Coordinates of C-alpha atoms in Angstrom, one line a residue:
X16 CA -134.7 -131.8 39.5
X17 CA -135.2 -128.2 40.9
X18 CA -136.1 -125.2 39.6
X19 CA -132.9 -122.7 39.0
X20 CA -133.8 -119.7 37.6
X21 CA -135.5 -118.0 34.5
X22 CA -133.5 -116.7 31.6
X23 CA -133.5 -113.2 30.6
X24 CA -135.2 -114.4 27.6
X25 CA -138.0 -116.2 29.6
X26 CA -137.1 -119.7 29.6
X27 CA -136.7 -122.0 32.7
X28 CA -133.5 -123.9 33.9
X29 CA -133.5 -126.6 36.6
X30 CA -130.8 -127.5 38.4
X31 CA -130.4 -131.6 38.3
X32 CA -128.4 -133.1 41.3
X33 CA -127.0 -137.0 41.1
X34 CA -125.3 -138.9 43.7
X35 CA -123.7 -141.8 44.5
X36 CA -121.6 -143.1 47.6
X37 CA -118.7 -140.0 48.1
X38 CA -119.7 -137.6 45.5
X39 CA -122.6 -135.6 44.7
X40 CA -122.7 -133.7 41.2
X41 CA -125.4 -131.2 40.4
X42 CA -125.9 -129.6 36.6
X43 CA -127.9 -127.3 35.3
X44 CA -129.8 -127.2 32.0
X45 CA -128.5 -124.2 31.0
X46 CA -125.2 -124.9 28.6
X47 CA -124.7 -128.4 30.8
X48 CA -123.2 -126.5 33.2
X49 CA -121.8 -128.4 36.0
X50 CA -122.5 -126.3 38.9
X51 CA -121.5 -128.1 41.9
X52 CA -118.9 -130.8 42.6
X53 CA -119.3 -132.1 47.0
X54 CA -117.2 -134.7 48.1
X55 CA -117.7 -136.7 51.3
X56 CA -115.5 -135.4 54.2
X57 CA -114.9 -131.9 52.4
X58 CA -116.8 -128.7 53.4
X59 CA -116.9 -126.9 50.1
X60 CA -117.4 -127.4 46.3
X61 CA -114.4 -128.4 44.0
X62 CA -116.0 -126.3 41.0
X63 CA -116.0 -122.7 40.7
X64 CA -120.0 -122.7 40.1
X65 CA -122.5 -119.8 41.7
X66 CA -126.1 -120.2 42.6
X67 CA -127.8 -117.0 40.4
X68 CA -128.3 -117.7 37.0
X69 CA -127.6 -114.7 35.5
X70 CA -124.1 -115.0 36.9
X71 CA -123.8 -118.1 34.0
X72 CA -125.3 -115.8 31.4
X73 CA -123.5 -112.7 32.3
X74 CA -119.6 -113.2 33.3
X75 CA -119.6 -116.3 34.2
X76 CA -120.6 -117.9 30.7
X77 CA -117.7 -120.5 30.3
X78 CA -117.9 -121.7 34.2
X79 CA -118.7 -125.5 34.0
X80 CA -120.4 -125.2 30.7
X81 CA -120.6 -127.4 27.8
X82 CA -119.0 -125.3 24.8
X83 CA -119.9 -125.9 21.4
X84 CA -120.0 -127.2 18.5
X85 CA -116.4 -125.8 18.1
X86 CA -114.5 -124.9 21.5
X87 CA -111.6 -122.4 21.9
X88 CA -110.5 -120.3 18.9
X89 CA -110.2 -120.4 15.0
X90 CA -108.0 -117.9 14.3
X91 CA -109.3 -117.0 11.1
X92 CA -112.8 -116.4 12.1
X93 CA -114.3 -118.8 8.4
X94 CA -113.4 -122.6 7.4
X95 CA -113.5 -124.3 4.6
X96 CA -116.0 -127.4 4.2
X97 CA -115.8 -129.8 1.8
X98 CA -114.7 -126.5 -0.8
X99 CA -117.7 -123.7 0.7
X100 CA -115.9 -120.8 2.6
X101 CA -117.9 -120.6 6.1
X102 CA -118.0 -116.8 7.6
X103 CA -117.7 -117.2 11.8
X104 CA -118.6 -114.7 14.1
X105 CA -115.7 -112.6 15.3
X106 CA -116.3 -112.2 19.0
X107 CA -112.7 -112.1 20.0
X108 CA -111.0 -108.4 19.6
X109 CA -113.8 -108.3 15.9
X110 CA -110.9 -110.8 14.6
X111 CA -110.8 -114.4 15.5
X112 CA -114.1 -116.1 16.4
X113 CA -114.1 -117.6 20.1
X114 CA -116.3 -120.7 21.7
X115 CA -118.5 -120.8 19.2
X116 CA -120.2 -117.3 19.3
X117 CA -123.5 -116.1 20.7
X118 CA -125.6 -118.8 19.6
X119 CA -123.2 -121.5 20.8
X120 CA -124.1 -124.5 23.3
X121 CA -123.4 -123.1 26.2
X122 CA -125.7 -120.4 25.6
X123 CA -128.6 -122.0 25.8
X124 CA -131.1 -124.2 27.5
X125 CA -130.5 -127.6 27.1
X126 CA -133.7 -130.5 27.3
X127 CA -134.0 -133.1 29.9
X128 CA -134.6 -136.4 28.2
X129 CA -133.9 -138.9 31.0
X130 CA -133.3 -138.2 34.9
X131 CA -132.2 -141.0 37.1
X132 CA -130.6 -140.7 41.1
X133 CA -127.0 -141.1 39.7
X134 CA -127.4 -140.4 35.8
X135 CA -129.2 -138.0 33.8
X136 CA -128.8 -137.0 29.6
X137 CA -129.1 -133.7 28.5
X138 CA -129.7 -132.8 24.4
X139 CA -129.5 -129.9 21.9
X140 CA -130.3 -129.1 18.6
X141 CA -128.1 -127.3 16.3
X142 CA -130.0 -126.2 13.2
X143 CA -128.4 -125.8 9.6
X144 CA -126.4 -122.5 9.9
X145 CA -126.3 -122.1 13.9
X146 CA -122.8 -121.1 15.0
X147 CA -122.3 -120.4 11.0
X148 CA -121.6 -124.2 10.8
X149 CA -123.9 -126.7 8.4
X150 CA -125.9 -129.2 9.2
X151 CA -128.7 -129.8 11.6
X152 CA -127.0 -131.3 14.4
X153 CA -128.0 -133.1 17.9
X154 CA -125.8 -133.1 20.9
X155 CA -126.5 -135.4 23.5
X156 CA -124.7 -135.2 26.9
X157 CA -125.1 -137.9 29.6
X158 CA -123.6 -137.4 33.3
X159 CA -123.3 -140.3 35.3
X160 CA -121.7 -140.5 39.1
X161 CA -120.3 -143.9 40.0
X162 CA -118.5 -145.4 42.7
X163 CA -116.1 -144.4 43.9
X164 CA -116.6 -140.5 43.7
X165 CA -116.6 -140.8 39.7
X166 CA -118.1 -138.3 37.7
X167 CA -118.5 -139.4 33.5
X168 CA -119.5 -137.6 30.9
X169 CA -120.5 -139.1 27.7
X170 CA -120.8 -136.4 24.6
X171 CA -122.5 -137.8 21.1
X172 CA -122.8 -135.2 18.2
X173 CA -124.9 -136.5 15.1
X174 CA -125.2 -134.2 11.6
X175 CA -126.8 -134.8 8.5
X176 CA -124.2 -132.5 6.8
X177 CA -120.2 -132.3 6.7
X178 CA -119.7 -129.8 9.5
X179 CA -116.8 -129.4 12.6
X180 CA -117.1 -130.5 16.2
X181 CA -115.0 -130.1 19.0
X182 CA -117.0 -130.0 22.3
X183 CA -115.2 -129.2 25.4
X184 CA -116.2 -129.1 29.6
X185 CA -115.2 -125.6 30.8
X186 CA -115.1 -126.7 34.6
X187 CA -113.2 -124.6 36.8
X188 CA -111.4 -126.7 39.8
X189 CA -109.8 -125.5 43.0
X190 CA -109.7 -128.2 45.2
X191 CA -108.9 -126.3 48.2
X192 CA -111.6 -123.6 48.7
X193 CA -108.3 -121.5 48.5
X194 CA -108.5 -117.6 46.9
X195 CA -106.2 -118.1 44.6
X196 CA -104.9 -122.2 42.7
X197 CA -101.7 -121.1 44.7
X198 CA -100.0 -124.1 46.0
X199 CA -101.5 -127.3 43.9
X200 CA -99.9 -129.6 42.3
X201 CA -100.1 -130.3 38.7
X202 CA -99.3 -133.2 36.6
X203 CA -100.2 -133.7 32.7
X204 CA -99.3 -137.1 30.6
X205 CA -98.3 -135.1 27.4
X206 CA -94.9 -135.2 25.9
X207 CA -96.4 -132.1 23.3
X208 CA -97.8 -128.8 23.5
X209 CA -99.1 -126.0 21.1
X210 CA -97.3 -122.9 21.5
X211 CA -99.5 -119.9 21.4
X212 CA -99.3 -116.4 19.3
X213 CA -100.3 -113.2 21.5
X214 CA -104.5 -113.9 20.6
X215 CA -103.8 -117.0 22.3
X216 CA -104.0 -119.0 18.9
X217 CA -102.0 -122.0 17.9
X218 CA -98.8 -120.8 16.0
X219 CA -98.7 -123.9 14.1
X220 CA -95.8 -125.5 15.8
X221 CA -95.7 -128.8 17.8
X222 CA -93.3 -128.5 20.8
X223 CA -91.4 -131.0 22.8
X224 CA -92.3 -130.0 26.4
X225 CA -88.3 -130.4 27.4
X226 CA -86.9 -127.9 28.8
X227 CA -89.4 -125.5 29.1
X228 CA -92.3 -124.5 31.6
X229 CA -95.1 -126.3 30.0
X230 CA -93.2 -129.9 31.0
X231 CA -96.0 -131.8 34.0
X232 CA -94.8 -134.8 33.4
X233 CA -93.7 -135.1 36.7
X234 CA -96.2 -133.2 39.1
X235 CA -95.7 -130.0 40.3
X236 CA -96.3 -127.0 41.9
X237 CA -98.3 -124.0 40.4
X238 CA -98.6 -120.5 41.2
X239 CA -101.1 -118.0 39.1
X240 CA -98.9 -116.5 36.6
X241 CA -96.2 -119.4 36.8
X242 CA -96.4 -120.3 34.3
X243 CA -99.4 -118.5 32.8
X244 CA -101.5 -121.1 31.0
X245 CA -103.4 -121.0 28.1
X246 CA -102.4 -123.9 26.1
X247 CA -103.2 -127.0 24.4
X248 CA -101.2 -130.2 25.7
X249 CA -100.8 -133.2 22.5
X250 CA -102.1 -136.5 24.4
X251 CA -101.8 -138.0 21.2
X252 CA -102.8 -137.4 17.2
X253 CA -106.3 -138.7 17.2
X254 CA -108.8 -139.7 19.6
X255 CA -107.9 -143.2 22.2
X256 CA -109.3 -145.2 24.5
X257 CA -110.3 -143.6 27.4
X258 CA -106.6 -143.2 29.8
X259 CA -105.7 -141.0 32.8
X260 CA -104.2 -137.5 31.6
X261 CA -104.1 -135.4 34.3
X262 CA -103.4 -135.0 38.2
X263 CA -104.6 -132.5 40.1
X264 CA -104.3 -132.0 43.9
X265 CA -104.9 -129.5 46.5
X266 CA -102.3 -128.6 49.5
X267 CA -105.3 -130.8 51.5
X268 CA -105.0 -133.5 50.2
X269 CA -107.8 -133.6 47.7
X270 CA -107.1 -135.0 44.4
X271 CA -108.6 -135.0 41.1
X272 CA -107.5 -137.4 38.1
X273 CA -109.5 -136.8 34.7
X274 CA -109.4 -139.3 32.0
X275 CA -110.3 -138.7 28.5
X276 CA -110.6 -140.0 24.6
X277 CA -110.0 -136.6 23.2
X278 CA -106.5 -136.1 21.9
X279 CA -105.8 -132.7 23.8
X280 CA -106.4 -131.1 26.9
X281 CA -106.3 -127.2 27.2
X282 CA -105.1 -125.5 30.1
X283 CA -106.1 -122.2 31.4
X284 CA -105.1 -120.3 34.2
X285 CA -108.5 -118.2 34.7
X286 CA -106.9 -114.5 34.5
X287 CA -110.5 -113.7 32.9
X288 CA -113.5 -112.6 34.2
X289 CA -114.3 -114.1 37.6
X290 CA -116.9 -114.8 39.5
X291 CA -118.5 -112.2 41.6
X292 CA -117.0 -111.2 44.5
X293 CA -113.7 -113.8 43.7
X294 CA -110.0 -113.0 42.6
X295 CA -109.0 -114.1 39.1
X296 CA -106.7 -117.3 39.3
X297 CA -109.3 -118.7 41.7
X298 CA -109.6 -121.8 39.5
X299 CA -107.8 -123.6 37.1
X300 CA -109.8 -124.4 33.7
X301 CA -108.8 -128.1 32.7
X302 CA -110.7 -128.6 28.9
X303 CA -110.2 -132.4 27.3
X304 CA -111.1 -131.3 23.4
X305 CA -109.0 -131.5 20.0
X306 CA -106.6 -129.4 19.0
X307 CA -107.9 -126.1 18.8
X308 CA -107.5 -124.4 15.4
X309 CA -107.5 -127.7 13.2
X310 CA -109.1 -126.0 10.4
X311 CA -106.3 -123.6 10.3
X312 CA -103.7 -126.0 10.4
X313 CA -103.7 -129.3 8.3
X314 CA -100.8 -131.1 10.5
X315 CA -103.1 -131.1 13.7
X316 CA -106.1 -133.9 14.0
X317 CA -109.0 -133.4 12.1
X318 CA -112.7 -132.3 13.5
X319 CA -114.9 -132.8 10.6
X320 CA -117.1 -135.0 11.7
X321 CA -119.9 -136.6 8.5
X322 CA -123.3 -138.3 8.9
X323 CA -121.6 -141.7 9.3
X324 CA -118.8 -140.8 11.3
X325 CA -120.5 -138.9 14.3
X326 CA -118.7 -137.5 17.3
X327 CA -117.9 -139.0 20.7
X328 CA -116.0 -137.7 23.9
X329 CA -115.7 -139.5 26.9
X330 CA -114.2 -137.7 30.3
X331 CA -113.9 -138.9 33.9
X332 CA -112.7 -137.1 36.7
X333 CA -112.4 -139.0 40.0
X334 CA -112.1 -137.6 43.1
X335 CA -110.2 -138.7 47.1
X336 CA -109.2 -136.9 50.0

């Protein structure tokens, strides 16, 4: 464990950097951002990441980080708990409240309670109120790297009050040190996806991906823009076992297969801000999460999560050449 950087508001982040056989994984303590992705044989990182920390809190706020407690969007900007109307803060367009607001997970600085060569947990406290959600809640994230070139991470949420939860990795992958995602190949086990109004919220509907631009069942090719992505893909109605959901791989060769629990996986084709000095569509955002929106629509899974039922995600990406 290094030293990073020093916040704007004074506090340190370190930069924590596991290994094992092929793949070396480094993440910082700032939002559990995964910063650097190096496997064997390949000059150059598979995650858009960047090595100033005021990059992470500037621009480059959702690159590799940990978002939380609620990610993506509730259209509505307020929830209703258990009958009590809950006021978000409206940070998208002063309408619709986005990754959790200011105060969300991402934003800060996370505490190191174990370190290991090839594992290390990260946790946060949420107090009553933070991110206009109740309860006082503590996340704990644990990244592990395995043979062969397997990165895990393990998410646990606990509350002592009714409150939402839907935690999401914001990694951006390009697995070709490309300018653009141009040319990869794309494959996604959903038969389902949430079409999207023009905020980029869930219309309410459930789609069959036949027939239209959002079917990866069978890999294929991407370009930015074709299709543009945004979108949730329906792995299922509620959370599995952990099973493969998604293939990724590069016009070299490299490949990238993520495995999840959660029951969706959003999609984003980066046209947002990008990182200094870099094109947009540099990356491609891959997010295993729930549905996003489930307060605002009764049909999609739930994410209340209640002192006795707590929250767990498990992804995996694994990595070959």
């Amino acid at each position: 464990m290094i030293a990073f950087g020093t916040t704007k508001t004074g506090q340190d982040v370190h930069k924590i950097t596991l290994g094992s056989g092929d793949l070396t994984v480094s993440v910082l303590t700032w939002g559990a951002v995964v910063q650097d992705v190096r496997l064997a044989g390949v000059d150059r990182s598979l995650t858009m990441g960047s090595d100033h920390l005021a990059d992470y809190e500037g621009e480059m706020r959702h690159h590799g980080a940990l978002i939380g407690p609620v990610a993506n969007r509730i259209s509505t900007a307020r929830v209703r708990l258990d009958g009590m109307m809950h006021e978000l803060e409206r940070n998208q367009d002063n309408r619709i409240h986005l990754h959790s607001g200011a105060q969300a997970t991402h934003l800060q600085v996370w505490d190191v309670i174990d370190v290991a060569a090839d594992k290390a947990t990260l946790a946060i406290n949420l107090t009553d109120g933070q991110c206009g959600l109740p309860g006082n809640r503590r996340i704990t994230a644990t990244f592990e790297v395995t043979p062969a070139a397997t990165l895990t991470l393990k998410i646990t949420g606990v509350t002592d009050d009714t409150t939402l939860m839907n935690f999401a990795n914001h990694s951006y992958w390009n697995l070709d040190g490309s300018r653009r995602f141009d040319g990869h190949s794309l494959q996604i086990k959903a038969d389902h996806f949430l079409p999207t109004t023009a905020d980029f919220t869930p219309t309410g509907e459930v789609l069959d991906v036949t027939g239209t631009d959002m079917d990866f069942r069978k890999a294929r090719r991407i370009e930015a823009q074709a299709p543009a992505l945004d979108h949730n893909f329906c792995l299922s109605q509620s959370d599995q076992p952990l099973r493969d959901v998604l293939i990724l791989t590069g016009q070299t060769g490299v490949q990238m297969t993520m495995a999840t629990t959660a029951s969706g996986l959003q999609v984003y084709d980066g046209r947002g801000p990008a990182r200094p000095g870099k094109d947009i569509y540099e990356g491609l955002a891959v997010e295993a999460q729930s549905w996003p929106d489930a307060p605002n629509n009764p049909g999609f899974p739930s994410i209340k999560i209640t002192p006795d039922a707590p929250y767990h995600q498990t992804t995996v990406w694994r990595f070959k050449a």
